[in-house]
Amino acid sequence: MDNEWLKQLPIDAIKRVVPVSGGDINQAYRLETADTTYFLLVQPNREQVFYQHEIEGLKLLAQAALVPQVIASGQISGDAYLILSWLESGQGSQYDLGKLVAHVHQLHNDRFGFDHDVDGKLPKINTWQTNWGDFYVHQRLEVLAKRADQHGLWNQKRQDHLTRLCQIILDYFQHHDSVPSLLHGDLWFGNVMFTADGKPALIDPDVLYGEREFDLAMTTVFGGFDDQFYQGYNDTYPIQPGFQERLPWYQLYYLMAHLNLFGESYGGSVDRILSNY
C-alpha cells in the first residue's frame, strides 16, 4: 500500500496512516484527516465481496449495539478494503457489556443460519434450518471434524466420542425448543471494547442466527469476561437452566476450530471435553 493506492480511497486529504493491530486476517490502519479518524482494513489480493459478511454483521448488530459505522468498501489494485469509523478506546462496565450482548440476543429470527455461507479460514455452512441441533451438528461440528481428518488432526477415538455427543445434542433438541437469536459469532474478549466515554461496543462480527448459548460459550474459552458481565446479561435476558451442563457442547466447537487452525496443541483440550461423552 503506497501513496498512489491511498489516493484512490474515497477519503480526502489523508494526513497520517498508522498501522494498528487488526488480528491475523487483515492489514489494519488508522487513517487521520484534519478533522476525522477512520479505521481501514485491507485484504490483499481479494475481491470487494470479502468484506460483505462483516458489513452485513455490523449493520445487523447496530440494531441493538454500538458498533463501528461502515463508511465505504471497495477494491483497489486487486486489494479489498473496508473503511469504518474509528472508536477511541477506553474503559467501562462489564455489567453494561453483558446487557449489550443480551440486547443483541433478543433480536430473533424464525430459523437458524444465515442467507449465505462464509468462506474464510474455516468453512461456515449457514444453510437455514428450523432445528438448532441439526444446524449445529451437521453444519458446525461435523464440518470441523471432517476438515481436521483431512489434515491429519483427527482419529477414530475422537470420532467415536464426537458421534456420541452429536447424538446427545440431536436428541436434546428434538425435545427442547430453541429460539434463533442474532449472534456476534466470534465473541471473545478481543472483539469487544469500551469507547473513550465508557460505552461498550462490539467489533469484528461473524454473525448468524443461532442458539445464544453458542455465543456465550465463546466468552468462557479464553477469559476476559468477569462475573459482572454475566450478571448484566442475566438481569437483561436470563440464561436458561442447565446451561452449565450444555456449555461443553459449544466450547468444543471453538476448540476444534483452533485445532484446525493451529494444530495438535489444542488436541488435549478437545479430548478433555470429548472424553466425557
Short mmCIF file of C-alpha atoms in Angstrom, two decimals, residues 87-266:
data_model
loop_
_atom_site.label_atom_id
_atom_site.label_comp_id
_atom_site.label_asym_id
_atom_site.label_seq_id
_atom_site.Cartn_x
_atom_site.Cartn_y
_atom_site.Cartn_z
CA LEU A 87 -13.85 4.17 18.00
CA GLU A 88 -11.42 5.60 20.53
CA SER A 89 -10.86 3.01 23.24
CA GLY A 90 -11.31 3.50 26.97
CA GLN A 91 -12.65 1.63 29.97
CA GLY A 92 -16.17 0.76 31.01
CA SER A 93 -18.52 -1.53 32.91
CA GLN A 94 -18.65 -5.23 32.12
CA TYR A 95 -22.18 -5.20 33.55
CA ASP A 96 -23.15 -2.82 30.75
CA LEU A 97 -21.34 -5.05 28.26
CA GLY A 98 -23.39 -8.02 29.42
CA LYS A 99 -26.58 -6.03 28.95
CA LEU A 100 -25.46 -5.05 25.45
CA VAL A 101 -24.87 -8.66 24.38
CA ALA A 102 -28.23 -9.66 25.86
CA HIS A 103 -29.97 -6.97 23.80
CA VAL A 104 -28.31 -8.36 20.65
CA HIS A 105 -29.52 -11.86 21.54
CA GLN A 106 -33.06 -10.53 21.91
CA LEU A 107 -33.11 -9.89 18.16
CA HIS A 108 -34.81 -13.05 16.94
CA ASN A 109 -35.42 -14.81 13.65
CA ASP A 110 -37.63 -17.73 12.63
CA ARG A 111 -34.76 -20.02 11.52
CA PHE A 112 -31.16 -20.86 12.35
CA GLY A 113 -28.38 -19.94 9.95
CA PHE A 114 -27.76 -17.09 7.56
CA ASP A 115 -28.53 -16.27 3.96
CA HIS A 116 -25.08 -17.24 2.67
CA ASP A 117 -22.12 -19.40 3.66
CA VAL A 118 -18.85 -17.85 4.78
CA ASP A 119 -15.67 -18.90 3.02
CA GLY A 120 -12.92 -17.94 5.43
CA LYS A 121 -10.07 -19.82 7.08
CA LEU A 122 -12.69 -22.31 8.22
CA PRO A 123 -15.86 -23.09 6.26
CA LYS A 124 -19.15 -21.83 7.73
CA ILE A 125 -22.12 -23.66 6.22
CA ASN A 126 -25.11 -21.45 7.03
CA THR A 127 -27.98 -23.21 5.24
CA TRP A 128 -31.22 -22.30 7.04
CA GLN A 129 -32.57 -24.89 9.50
CA THR A 130 -35.59 -24.99 11.78
CA ASN A 131 -33.85 -27.17 14.38
CA TRP A 132 -30.74 -25.93 16.16
CA GLY A 133 -29.42 -29.43 16.83
CA ASP A 134 -29.44 -30.22 13.11
CA PHE A 135 -27.68 -26.96 12.30
CA TYR A 136 -25.05 -27.24 15.00
CA VAL A 137 -24.20 -30.92 14.50
CA HIS A 138 -24.28 -31.11 10.71
CA GLN A 139 -23.11 -27.60 9.78
CA ARG A 140 -20.58 -26.88 12.52
CA LEU A 141 -19.21 -29.87 14.45
CA GLU A 142 -19.19 -32.42 11.61
CA VAL A 143 -17.68 -29.88 9.21
CA LEU A 144 -14.75 -29.23 11.55
CA ALA A 145 -14.23 -32.93 12.23
CA LYS A 146 -14.09 -33.64 8.51
CA ARG A 147 -11.57 -30.86 7.94
CA ALA A 148 -9.42 -32.00 10.87
CA ASP A 149 -9.43 -35.54 9.48
CA GLN A 150 -8.32 -34.28 6.07
CA HIS A 151 -5.36 -32.54 7.72
CA GLY A 152 -4.29 -35.45 9.92
CA LEU A 153 -5.66 -33.88 13.11
CA TRP A 154 -8.42 -36.40 13.85
CA ASN A 155 -8.57 -40.06 14.82
CA GLN A 156 -11.12 -42.80 15.38
CA LYS A 157 -11.20 -42.33 19.16
CA ARG A 158 -12.11 -38.66 18.78
CA GLN A 159 -14.70 -39.55 16.15
CA ASP A 160 -16.33 -42.16 18.37
CA HIS A 161 -16.71 -39.69 21.23
CA LEU A 162 -17.94 -36.97 18.88
CA THR A 163 -20.53 -39.30 17.36
CA ARG A 164 -21.93 -39.98 20.84
CA LEU A 165 -22.02 -36.29 21.71
CA CYS A 166 -23.69 -35.38 18.41
CA GLN A 167 -26.45 -37.89 19.09
CA ILE A 168 -26.97 -36.41 22.56
CA ILE A 169 -27.30 -32.94 21.03
CA LEU A 170 -29.66 -34.11 18.29
CA ASP A 171 -31.85 -35.93 20.81
CA TYR A 172 -31.91 -32.95 23.14
CA PHE A 173 -33.14 -30.51 20.52
CA GLN A 174 -35.81 -32.90 19.34
CA HIS A 175 -37.47 -32.30 22.71
CA HIS A 176 -36.37 -28.78 23.67
CA ASP A 177 -37.26 -25.61 21.83
CA SER A 178 -34.58 -23.07 20.97
CA VAL A 179 -35.06 -19.52 19.72
CA PRO A 180 -32.86 -18.29 16.84
CA SER A 181 -31.03 -15.20 18.18
CA LEU A 182 -28.73 -12.83 16.35
CA LEU A 183 -25.23 -13.91 17.40
CA HIS A 184 -21.97 -11.99 17.17
CA GLY A 185 -20.39 -15.27 16.11
CA ASP A 186 -16.85 -14.70 17.43
CA LEU A 187 -17.43 -13.30 20.90
CA TRP A 188 -14.01 -13.46 22.51
CA PHE A 189 -12.68 -10.54 24.55
CA GLY A 190 -10.61 -9.21 21.64
CA ASN A 191 -13.85 -8.45 19.79
CA VAL A 192 -15.40 -6.27 22.46
CA MET A 193 -14.27 -2.84 23.60
CA PHE A 194 -15.19 0.25 25.55
CA THR A 195 -15.13 3.69 23.99
CA ALA A 196 -13.41 6.70 25.49
CA ASP A 197 -16.67 7.68 27.20
CA GLY A 198 -17.10 4.20 28.68
CA LYS A 199 -19.72 2.75 26.34
CA PRO A 200 -19.45 -0.95 25.46
CA ALA A 201 -19.10 -1.81 21.77
CA LEU A 202 -18.78 -4.88 19.56
CA ILE A 203 -16.33 -5.25 16.67
CA ASP A 204 -15.29 -7.81 14.03
CA PRO A 205 -18.51 -9.87 13.87
CA ASP A 206 -19.15 -13.21 12.14
CA VAL A 207 -22.93 -13.15 12.51
CA LEU A 208 -25.52 -15.86 12.21
CA TYR A 209 -28.85 -16.66 13.83
CA GLY A 210 -28.33 -19.38 16.40
CA GLU A 211 -28.77 -20.61 19.95
CA ARG A 212 -27.49 -17.79 22.17
CA GLU A 213 -25.60 -20.25 24.36
CA PHE A 214 -23.24 -20.72 21.40
CA ASP A 215 -22.13 -17.06 21.70
CA LEU A 216 -21.94 -17.20 25.49
CA ALA A 217 -19.75 -20.29 25.37
CA MET A 218 -17.10 -18.37 23.44
CA THR A 219 -16.87 -15.87 26.30
CA THR A 220 -15.71 -18.71 28.57
CA VAL A 221 -12.96 -20.20 26.38
CA PHE A 222 -10.20 -17.58 26.58
CA GLY A 223 -11.26 -15.44 29.53
CA GLY A 224 -11.57 -11.68 29.97
CA PHE A 225 -15.27 -11.62 30.86
CA ASP A 226 -15.94 -11.30 34.58
CA ASP A 227 -18.90 -12.03 36.87
CA GLN A 228 -20.36 -8.60 36.24
CA PHE A 229 -20.68 -9.39 32.53
CA TYR A 230 -22.79 -12.47 33.23
CA GLN A 231 -24.81 -10.61 35.87
CA GLY A 232 -25.64 -7.86 33.39
CA TYR A 233 -26.59 -10.46 30.80
CA ASN A 234 -28.76 -12.44 33.21
CA ASP A 235 -30.54 -9.35 34.52
CA THR A 236 -31.49 -8.48 30.94
CA TYR A 237 -32.11 -11.88 29.30
CA PRO A 238 -31.83 -14.73 31.83
CA ILE A 239 -29.79 -17.76 30.78
CA GLN A 240 -31.86 -20.96 30.62
CA PRO A 241 -31.46 -23.60 33.36
CA GLY A 242 -28.94 -26.32 32.52
CA PHE A 243 -26.58 -24.02 30.63
CA GLN A 244 -23.53 -25.21 32.57
CA GLU A 245 -24.24 -28.80 31.50
CA ARG A 246 -24.59 -27.75 27.84
CA LEU A 247 -21.64 -25.36 27.90
CA PRO A 248 -19.03 -28.00 26.86
CA TRP A 249 -21.09 -28.76 23.71
CA TYR A 250 -20.29 -25.28 22.46
CA GLN A 251 -16.83 -24.82 23.92
CA LEU A 252 -15.89 -27.88 21.85
CA TYR A 253 -16.62 -26.06 18.58
CA TYR A 254 -14.20 -23.25 19.34
CA LEU A 255 -11.51 -25.66 20.49
CA MET A 256 -11.98 -27.79 17.36
CA ALA A 257 -11.71 -24.60 15.30
CA HIS A 258 -8.36 -23.85 16.94
CA LEU A 259 -7.25 -27.44 16.46
CA ASN A 260 -7.87 -26.94 12.74
CA LEU A 261 -6.14 -23.57 12.63
CA PHE A 262 -3.18 -24.12 14.95
CA GLY A 263 -2.68 -27.85 15.22
CA GLU A 264 -2.36 -30.50 17.88
CA SER A 265 -1.53 -28.04 20.66
CA TYR A 266 -5.33 -27.82 21.08
#
